[in-house]
Tab-separated table of C-alpha atoms in Angstrom:
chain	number	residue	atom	x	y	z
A	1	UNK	CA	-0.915	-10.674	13.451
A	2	UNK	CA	-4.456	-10.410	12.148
A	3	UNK	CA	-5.446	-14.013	12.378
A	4	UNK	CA	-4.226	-13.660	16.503
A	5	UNK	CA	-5.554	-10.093	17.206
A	6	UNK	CA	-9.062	-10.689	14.894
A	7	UNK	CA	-9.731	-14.423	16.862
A	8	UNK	CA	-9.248	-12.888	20.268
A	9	UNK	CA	-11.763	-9.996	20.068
A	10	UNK	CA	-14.756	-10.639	21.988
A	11	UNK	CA	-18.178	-9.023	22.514
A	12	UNK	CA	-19.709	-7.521	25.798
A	13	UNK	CA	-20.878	-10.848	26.989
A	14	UNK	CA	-16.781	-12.092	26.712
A	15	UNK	CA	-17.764	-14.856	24.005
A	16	UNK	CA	-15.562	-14.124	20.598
A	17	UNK	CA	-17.053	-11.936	18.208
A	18	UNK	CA	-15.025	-13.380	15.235
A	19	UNK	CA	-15.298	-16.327	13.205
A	20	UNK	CA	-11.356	-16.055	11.670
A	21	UNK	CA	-10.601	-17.897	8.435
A	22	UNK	CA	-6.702	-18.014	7.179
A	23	UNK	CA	-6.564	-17.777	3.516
A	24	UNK	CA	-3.359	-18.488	1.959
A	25	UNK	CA	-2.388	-19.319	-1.654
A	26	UNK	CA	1.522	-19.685	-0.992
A	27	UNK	CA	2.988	-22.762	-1.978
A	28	UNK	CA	2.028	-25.180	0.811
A	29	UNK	CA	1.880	-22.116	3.051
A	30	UNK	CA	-1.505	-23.118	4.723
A	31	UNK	CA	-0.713	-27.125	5.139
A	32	UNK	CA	2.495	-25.830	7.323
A	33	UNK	CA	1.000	-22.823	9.486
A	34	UNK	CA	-2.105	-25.353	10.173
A	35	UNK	CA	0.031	-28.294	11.554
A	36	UNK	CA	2.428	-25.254	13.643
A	37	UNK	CA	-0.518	-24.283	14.957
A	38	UNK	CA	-2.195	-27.125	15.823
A	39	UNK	CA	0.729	-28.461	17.586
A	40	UNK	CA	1.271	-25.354	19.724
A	41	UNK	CA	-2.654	-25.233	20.128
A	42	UNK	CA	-2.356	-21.172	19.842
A	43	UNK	CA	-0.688	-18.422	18.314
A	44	UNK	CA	0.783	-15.196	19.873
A	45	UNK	CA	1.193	-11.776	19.401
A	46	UNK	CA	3.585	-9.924	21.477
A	47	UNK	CA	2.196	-6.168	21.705
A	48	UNK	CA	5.525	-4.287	22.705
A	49	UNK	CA	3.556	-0.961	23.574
A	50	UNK	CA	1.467	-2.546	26.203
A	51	UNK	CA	3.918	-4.948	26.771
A	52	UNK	CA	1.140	-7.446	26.217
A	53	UNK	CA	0.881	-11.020	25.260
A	54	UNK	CA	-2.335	-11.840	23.086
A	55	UNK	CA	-2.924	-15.920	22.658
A	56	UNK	CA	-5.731	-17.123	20.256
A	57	UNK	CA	-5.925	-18.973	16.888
A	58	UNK	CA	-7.896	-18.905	13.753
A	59	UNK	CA	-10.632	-21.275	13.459
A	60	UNK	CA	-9.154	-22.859	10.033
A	61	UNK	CA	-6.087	-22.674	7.737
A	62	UNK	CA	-6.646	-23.315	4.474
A	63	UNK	CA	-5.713	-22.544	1.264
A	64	UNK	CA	-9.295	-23.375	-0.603
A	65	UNK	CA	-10.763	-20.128	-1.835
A	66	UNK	CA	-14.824	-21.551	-1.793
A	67	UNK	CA	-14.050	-20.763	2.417
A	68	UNK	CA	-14.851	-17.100	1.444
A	69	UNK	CA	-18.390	-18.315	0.813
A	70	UNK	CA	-19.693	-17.278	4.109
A	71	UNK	CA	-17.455	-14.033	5.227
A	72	UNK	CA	-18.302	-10.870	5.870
A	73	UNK	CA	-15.068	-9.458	5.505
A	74	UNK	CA	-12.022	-10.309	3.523
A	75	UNK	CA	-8.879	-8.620	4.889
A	76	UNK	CA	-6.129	-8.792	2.176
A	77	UNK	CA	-2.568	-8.414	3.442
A	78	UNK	CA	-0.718	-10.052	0.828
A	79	UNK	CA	1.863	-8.251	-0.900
A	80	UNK	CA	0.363	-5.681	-3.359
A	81	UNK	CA	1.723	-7.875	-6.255
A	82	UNK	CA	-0.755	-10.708	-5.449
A	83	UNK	CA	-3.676	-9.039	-5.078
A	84	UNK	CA	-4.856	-10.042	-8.530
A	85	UNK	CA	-4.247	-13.638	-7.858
A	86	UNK	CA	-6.424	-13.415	-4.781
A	87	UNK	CA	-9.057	-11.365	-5.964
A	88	UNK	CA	-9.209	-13.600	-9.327
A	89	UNK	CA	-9.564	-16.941	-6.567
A	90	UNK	CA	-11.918	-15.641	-4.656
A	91	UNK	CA	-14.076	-14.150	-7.310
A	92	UNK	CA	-16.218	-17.329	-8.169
A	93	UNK	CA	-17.253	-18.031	-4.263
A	94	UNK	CA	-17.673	-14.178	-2.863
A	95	UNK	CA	-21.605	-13.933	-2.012
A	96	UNK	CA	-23.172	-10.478	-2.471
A	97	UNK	CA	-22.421	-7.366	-0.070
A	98	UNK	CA	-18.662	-8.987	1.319
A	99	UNK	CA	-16.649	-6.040	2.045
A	100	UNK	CA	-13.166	-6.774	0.994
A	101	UNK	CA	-10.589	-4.542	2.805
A	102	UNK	CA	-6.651	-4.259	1.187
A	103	UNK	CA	-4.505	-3.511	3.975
A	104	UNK	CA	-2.316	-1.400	2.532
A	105	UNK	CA	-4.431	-1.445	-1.144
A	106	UNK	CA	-1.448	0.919	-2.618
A	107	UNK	CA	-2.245	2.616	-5.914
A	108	UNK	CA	-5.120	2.035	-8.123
A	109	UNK	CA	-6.580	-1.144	-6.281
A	110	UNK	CA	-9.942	-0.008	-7.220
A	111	UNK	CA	-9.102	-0.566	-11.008
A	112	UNK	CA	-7.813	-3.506	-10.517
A	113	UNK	CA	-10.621	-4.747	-8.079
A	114	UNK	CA	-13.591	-3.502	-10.830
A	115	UNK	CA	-11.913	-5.372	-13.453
A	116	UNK	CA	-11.666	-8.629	-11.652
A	117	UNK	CA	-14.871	-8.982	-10.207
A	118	UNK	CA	-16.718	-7.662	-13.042
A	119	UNK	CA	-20.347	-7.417	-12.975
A	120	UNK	CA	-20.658	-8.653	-9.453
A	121	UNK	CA	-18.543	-5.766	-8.597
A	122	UNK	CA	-21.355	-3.131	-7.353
A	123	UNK	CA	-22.861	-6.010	-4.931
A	124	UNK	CA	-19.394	-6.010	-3.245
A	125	UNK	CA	-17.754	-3.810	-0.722
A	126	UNK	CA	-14.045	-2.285	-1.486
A	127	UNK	CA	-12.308	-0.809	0.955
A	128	UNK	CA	-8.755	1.041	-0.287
A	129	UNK	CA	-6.915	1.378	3.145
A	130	UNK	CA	-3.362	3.778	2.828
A	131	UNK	CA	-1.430	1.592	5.372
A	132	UNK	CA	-0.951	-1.554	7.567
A	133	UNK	CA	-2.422	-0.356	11.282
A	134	UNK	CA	0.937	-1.711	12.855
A	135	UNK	CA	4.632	-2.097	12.268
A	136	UNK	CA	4.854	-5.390	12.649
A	137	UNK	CA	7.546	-8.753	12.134
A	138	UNK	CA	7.560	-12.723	12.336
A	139	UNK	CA	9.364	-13.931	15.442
A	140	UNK	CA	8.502	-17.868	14.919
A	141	UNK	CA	6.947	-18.515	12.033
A	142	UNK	CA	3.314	-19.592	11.790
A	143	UNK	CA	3.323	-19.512	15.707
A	144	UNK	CA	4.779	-15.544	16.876
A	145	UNK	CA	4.919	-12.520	16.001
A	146	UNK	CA	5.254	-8.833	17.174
A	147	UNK	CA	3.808	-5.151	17.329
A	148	UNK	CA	6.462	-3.208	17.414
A	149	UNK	CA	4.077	0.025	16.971
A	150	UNK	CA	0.226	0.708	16.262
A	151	UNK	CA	-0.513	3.573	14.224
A	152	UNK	CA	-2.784	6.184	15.523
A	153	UNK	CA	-4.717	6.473	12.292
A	154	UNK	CA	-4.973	4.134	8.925
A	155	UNK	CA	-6.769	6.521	6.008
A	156	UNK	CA	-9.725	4.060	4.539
A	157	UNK	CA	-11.799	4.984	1.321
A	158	UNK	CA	-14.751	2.772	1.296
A	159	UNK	CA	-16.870	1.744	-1.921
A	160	UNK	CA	-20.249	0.244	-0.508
A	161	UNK	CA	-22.167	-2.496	-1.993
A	162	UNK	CA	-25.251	-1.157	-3.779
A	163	UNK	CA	-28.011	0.102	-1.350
A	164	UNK	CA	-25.096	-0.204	1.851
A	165	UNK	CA	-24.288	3.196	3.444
A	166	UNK	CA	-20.435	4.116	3.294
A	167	UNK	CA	-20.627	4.462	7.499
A	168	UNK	CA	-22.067	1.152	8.323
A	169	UNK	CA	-19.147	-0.119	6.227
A	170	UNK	CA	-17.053	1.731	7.913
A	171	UNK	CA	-18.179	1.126	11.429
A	172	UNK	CA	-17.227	-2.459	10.663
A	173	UNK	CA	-13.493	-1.897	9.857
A	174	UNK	CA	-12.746	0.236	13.353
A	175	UNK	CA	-15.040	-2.781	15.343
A	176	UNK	CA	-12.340	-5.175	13.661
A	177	UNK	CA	-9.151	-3.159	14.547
A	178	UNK	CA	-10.330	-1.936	17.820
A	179	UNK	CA	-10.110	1.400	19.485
A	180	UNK	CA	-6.543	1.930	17.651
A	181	UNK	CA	-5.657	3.088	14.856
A	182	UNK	CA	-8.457	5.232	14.750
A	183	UNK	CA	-10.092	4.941	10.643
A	184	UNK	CA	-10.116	8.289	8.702
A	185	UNK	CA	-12.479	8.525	5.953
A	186	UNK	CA	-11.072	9.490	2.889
A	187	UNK	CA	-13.504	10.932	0.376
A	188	UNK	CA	-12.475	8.792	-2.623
A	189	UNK	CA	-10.092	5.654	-3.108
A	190	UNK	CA	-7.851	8.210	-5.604
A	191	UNK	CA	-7.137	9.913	-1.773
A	192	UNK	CA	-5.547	6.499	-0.938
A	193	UNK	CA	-3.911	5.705	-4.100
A	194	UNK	CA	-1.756	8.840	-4.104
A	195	UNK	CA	-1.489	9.294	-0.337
A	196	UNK	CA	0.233	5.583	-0.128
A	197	UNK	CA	3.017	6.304	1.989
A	198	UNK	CA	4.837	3.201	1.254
A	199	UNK	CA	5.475	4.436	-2.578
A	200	UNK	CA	7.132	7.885	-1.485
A	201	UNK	CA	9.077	6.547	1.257
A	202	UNK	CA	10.564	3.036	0.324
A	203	UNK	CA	11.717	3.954	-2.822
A	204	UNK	CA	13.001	7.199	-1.757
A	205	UNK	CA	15.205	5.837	0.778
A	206	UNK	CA	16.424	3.206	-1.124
A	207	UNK	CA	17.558	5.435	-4.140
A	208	UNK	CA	19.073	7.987	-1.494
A	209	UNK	CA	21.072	5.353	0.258
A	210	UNK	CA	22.012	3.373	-2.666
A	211	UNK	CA	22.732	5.734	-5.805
A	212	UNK	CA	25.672	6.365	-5.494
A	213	UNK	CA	27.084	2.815	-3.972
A	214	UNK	CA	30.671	1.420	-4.838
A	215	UNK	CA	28.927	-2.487	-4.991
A	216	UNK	CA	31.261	-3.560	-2.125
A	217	UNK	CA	29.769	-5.648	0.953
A	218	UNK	CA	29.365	-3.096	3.845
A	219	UNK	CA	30.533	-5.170	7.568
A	220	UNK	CA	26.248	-4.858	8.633
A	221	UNK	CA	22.915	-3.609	7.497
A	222	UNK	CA	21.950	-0.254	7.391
A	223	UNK	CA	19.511	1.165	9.219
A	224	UNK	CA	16.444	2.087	6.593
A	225	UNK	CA	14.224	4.466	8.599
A	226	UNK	CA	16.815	5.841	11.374
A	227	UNK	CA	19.511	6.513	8.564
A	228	UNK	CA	17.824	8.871	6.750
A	229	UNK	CA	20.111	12.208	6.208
A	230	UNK	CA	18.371	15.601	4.758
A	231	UNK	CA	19.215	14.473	0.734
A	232	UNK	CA	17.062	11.862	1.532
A	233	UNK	CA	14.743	13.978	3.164
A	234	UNK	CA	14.793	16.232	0.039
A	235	UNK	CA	14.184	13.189	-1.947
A	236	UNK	CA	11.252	11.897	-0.152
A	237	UNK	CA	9.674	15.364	-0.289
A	238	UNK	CA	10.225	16.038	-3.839
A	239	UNK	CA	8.031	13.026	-4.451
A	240	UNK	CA	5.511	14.065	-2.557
A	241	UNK	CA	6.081	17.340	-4.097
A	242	UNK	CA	5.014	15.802	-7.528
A	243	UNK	CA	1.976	14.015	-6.389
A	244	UNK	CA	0.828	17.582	-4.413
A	245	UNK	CA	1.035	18.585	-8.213
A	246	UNK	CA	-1.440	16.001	-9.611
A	247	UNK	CA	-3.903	16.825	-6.555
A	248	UNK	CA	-3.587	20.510	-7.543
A	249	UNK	CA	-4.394	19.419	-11.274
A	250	UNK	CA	-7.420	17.385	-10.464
A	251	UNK	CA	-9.092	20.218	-8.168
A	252	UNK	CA	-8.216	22.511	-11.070
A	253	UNK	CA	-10.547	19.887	-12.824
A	254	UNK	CA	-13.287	19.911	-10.685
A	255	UNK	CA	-13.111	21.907	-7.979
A	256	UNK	CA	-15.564	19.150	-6.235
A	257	UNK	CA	-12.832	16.621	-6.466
A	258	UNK	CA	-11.700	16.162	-3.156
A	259	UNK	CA	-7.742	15.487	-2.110
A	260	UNK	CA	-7.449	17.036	0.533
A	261	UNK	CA	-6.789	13.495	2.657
A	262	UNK	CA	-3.281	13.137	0.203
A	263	UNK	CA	-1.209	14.269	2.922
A	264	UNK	CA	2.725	14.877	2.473
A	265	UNK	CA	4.990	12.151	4.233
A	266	UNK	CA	6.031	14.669	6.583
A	267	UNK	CA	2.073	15.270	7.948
A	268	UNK	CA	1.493	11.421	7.817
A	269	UNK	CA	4.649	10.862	10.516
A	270	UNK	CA	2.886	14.153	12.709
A	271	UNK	CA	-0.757	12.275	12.753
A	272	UNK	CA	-0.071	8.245	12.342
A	273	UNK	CA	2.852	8.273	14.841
A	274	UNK	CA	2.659	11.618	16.686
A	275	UNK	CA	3.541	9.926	20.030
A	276	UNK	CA	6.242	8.013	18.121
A	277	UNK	CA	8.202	10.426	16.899
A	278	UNK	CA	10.520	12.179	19.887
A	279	UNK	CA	10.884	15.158	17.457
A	280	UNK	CA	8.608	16.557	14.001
A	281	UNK	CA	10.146	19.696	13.454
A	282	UNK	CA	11.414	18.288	10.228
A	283	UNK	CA	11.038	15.284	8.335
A	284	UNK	CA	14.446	14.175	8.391
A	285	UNK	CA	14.208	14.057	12.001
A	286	UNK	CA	10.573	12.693	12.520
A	287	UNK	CA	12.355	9.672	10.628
A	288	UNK	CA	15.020	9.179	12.807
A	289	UNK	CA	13.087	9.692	15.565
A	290	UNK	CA	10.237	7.298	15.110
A	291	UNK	CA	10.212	4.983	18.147
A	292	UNK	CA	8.003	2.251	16.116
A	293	UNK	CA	10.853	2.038	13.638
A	294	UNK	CA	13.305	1.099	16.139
A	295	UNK	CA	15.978	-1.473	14.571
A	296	UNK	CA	15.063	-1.851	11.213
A	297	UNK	CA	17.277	-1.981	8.389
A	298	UNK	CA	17.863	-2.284	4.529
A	299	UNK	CA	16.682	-4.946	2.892
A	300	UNK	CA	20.617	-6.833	2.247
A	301	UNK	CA	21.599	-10.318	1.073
A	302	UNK	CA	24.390	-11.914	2.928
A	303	UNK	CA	26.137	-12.582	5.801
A	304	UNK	CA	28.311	-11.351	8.842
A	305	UNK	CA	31.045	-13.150	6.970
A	306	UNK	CA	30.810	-12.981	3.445
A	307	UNK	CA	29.293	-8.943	4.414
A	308	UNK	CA	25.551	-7.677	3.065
A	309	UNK	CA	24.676	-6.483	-0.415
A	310	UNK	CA	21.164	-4.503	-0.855
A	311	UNK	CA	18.818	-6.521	-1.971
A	312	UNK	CA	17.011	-4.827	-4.810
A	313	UNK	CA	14.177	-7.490	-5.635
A	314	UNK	CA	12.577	-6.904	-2.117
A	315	UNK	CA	9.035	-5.091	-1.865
A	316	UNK	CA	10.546	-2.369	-1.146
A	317	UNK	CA	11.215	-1.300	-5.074
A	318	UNK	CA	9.572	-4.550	-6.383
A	319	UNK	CA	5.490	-3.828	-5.339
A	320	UNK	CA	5.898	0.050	-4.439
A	321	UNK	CA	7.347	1.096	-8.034
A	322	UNK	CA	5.160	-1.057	-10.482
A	323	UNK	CA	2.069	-0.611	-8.385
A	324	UNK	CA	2.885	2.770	-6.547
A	325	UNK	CA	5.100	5.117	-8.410
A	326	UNK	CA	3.906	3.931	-11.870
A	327	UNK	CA	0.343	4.461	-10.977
A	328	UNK	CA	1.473	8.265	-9.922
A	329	UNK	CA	3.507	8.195	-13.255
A	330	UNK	CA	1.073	7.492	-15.477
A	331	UNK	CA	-1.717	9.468	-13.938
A	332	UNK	CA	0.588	12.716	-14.178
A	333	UNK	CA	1.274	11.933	-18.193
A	334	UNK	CA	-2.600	11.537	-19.026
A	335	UNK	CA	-2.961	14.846	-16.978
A	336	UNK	CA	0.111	16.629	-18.427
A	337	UNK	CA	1.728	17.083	-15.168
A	338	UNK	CA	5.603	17.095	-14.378
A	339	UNK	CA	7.407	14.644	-11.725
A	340	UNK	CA	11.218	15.516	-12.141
A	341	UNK	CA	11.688	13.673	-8.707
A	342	UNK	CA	9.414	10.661	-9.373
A	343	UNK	CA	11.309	10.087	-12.579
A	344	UNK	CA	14.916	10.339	-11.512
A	345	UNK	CA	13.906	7.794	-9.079
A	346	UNK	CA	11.663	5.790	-11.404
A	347	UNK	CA	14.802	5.369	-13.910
A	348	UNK	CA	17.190	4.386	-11.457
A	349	UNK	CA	14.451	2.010	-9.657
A	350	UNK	CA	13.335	0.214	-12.657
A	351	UNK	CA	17.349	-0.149	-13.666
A	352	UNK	CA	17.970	-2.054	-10.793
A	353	UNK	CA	15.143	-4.398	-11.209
A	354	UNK	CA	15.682	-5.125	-14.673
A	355	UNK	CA	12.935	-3.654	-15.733
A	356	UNK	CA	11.353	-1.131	-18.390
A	357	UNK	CA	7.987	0.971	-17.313
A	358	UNK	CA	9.465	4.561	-18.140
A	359	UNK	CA	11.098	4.945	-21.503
A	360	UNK	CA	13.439	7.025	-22.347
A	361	UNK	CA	11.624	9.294	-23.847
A	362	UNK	CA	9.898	9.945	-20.825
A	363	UNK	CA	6.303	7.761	-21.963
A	364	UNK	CA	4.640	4.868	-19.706
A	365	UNK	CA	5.314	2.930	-22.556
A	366	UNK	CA	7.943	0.550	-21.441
A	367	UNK	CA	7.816	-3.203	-22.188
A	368	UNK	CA	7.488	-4.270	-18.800
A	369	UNK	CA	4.361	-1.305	-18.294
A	370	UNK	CA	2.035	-4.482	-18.380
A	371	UNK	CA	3.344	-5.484	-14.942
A	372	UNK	CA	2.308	-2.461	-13.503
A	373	UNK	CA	-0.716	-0.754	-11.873
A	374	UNK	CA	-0.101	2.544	-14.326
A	375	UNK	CA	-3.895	3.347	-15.764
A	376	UNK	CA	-2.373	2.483	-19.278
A	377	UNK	CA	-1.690	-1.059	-18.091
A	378	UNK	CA	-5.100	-1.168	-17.509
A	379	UNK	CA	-6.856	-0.134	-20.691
A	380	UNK	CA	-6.671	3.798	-19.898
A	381	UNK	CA	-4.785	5.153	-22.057
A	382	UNK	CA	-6.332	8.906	-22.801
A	383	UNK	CA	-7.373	11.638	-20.639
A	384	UNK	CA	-10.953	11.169	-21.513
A	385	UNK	CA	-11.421	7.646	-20.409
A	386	UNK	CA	-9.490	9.255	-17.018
A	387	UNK	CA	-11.887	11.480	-16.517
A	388	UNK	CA	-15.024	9.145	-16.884
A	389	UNK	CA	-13.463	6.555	-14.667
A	390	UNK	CA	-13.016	9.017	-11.583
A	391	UNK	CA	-16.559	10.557	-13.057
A	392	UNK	CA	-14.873	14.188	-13.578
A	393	UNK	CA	-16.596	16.760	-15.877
A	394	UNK	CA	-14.294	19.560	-15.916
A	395	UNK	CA	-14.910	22.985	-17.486
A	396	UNK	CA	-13.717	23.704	-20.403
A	397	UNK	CA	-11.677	26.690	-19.415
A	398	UNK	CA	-8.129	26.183	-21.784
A	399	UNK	CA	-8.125	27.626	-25.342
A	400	UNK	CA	-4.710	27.111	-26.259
A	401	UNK	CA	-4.309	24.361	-28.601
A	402	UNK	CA	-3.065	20.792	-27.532
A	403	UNK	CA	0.675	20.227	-28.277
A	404	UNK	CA	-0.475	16.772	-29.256
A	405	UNK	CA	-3.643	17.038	-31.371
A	406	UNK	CA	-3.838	20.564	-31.897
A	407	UNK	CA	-7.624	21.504	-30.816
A	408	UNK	CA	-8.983	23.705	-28.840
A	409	UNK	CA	-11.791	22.366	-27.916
A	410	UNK	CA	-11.950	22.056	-24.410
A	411	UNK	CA	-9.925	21.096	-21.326
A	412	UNK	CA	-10.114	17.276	-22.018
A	413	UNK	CA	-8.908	18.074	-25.475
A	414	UNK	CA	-5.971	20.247	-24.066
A	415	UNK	CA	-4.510	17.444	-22.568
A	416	UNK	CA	-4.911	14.809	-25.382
A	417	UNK	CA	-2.257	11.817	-24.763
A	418	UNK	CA	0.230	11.439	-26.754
A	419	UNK	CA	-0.705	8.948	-29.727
């Protein structure tokens, strides 16, 4: 979709305004897509809202990372589980003030990117963007594919390069996209990285649907979105009830900390797909109702005659636990805030993918936490170094002492981590 859409744009004068460069380090991946493409001699995208057909092609496939020596802009849309392998190829080649943009960055990108690019970090742009600007699918591989909807807004958090204003940085994102989705600045990539809406609603549904499951084949797929019923409604929300509750805890911080872009699932369906949804009284039925969502189903294994099993290892669980609801996880234990929701959910996730992050005592401390985008995976592991890493100074207002350490002297030491 974004190599089509990105190599048809053109300026005033109708000549493109795009150089497009496909980067891909799948196995092979680029070698293939090239030769499709240069066969067919273009690429489509079918835009099912305009009932539009958009033909262009990227000036080069490849899968050699020194081609992000001259860009701009890198526009990563590779699975959230990846985006250390890219950023770790591309690190050696980037030249000073590229603006890489992570489409959807999920949570606590920003980490990741400032460990990875190191001291060349500050001379680089980062921009943490809460969602993909379409729903969109393959229809021929390497040649088609569709928009089944656009959103009407993507939230964007943008870290400029040293001496760079945030809104010229900015002002190149919406001139890629177009005139939709519209960009919403978010004050700070911590808006983005609890406001993902992928890690509140993927593994929400899935755990509603599936908890309770016999392990027969059903006769077809499910319908993911459209299926939702009110428990899963009440799921969904009680997540986002438990990240409301780290927002609250931050601004109780410092009241300067801004969250007031982490929006509940239920206002992200009224705002990104307001024209979408037939009906937003609730968000059960803003679900359902979602026009963009039209036809999509459960991740399943299988076949019409052997029947579907769910298919556990998809993203769905596999990138939006480790690297959403961990992230939210361990960001509520270093702030001594309770997710009763995010935990059922989180144990019964991580069961099905064979994995440890939560223990059973109820610590990010599980084997497996190294896999994972929790701040303890990556070296923060008290509330002090926290609090210096989002560059909060909060007052020291508590005077009770800490259950762990026992002082009393402040509100960082109230909330000591557990040794």
């Amino acid at each position: 979709v974004c190599a089509t859409l990105f190599a048809s744009r053109q300026d005033i004068a109708g000549q493109r305004r795009y150089k497009v460069t496909a980067f891909s380090l799948y196995d092979q991946e680029a070698a293939r897509w090239d030769k499709i493409v240069q066969q067919a001699g273009f690429m489509e995208c079918y835009l099912h809202s305009q009932k539009k057909i958009v033909k262009a092609k990227p000036d080069r496939i490849t899968n050699d990372p020194k081609s992000v020596a001259n860009c701009d802009i890198v526009l990563l849309t590779v699975p959230s589980r990846y985006h250390e392998k890219y950023f770790s190829a591309l690190e050696p080649y980037v030249k000073d003030g590229t603006i890489f943009v992570v489409m959807p960055a999920r949570s606590g990108c920003d980490f990741l990117f400032r460990k990875i690019m190191g001291a060349k970090a500050p001379k680089l742009g980062f921009a943490a963007c809460d969602t993909l600007p379409w729903a969109c699918r393959a229809k021929d591989w390497g040649r088609t594919t569709e928009v089944l909807g656009t959103k009407e807004t993507v939230g964007a958090a943008v870290m400029p390069p040293v001496g760079v204003a945030a809104e010229q940085e900015f002002h190149k994102l919406q001139m890629l996209l177009g005139e939709q989705p519209r960009i919403i600045p978010c004050p700070n990539v911590m808006s983005i990285s609890l406001g993902s809406p992928g890690q509140v609603v993927h593994p929400g549904i899935t755990y509603s649907r599936w908890r309770s499951w016999d392990g027969k084949p059903l006769d077809k797929k499910p319908l993911f979105y459209h299926g939702a019923d009110d428990f899963c409604a009440s799921i969904v929300a009680g997540i986002c009830d438990d990240i409301q509750a780290i927002c609250k805890k931050l601004r109780k911080l410092d009241g300067k900390f801004d969250t007031s872009q982490v929006k509940t699932i239920h206002e992200f369906y009224t705002t990104a797909y307001s024209t979408q949804c037939k009906d937003t009284s609730t968000l059960q039925r803003a679900m359902v109702t979602n026009s963009a969502y039209d036809g999509l189903t459960h991740p399943m294994k299988g076949d019409d005659k052997i029947g579907y099993t769910p298919d556990f290892q998809f993203r769905y669980l596999s990138e939006d636990v480790p690297n959403g609801l961990c992230f939210n996880r361990g960001l509520a234990e270093l702030l001594r805030v309770k997710t009763p929701t995010i935990d059922t959910v989180m144990y019964w996730c991580q069961d099905k993918l064979g994995k440890e992050f939560l223990t059973k005592g109820g610590r990010m401390a599980g084997k497996d936490i190294g896999m994972t985008r929790a701040p303890q995976a990556l070296g923060i592991t008290t509330s002090r170094q926290l609090l210096e890493f989002l560059q909060i100074k909060p007052v020291p207002i508590y005077k009770v002492p800490c259950a762990t350490c026992g002082s009393v002297a402040g509100a960082i030491a109230t909330m000591c981590s557990p040794a």
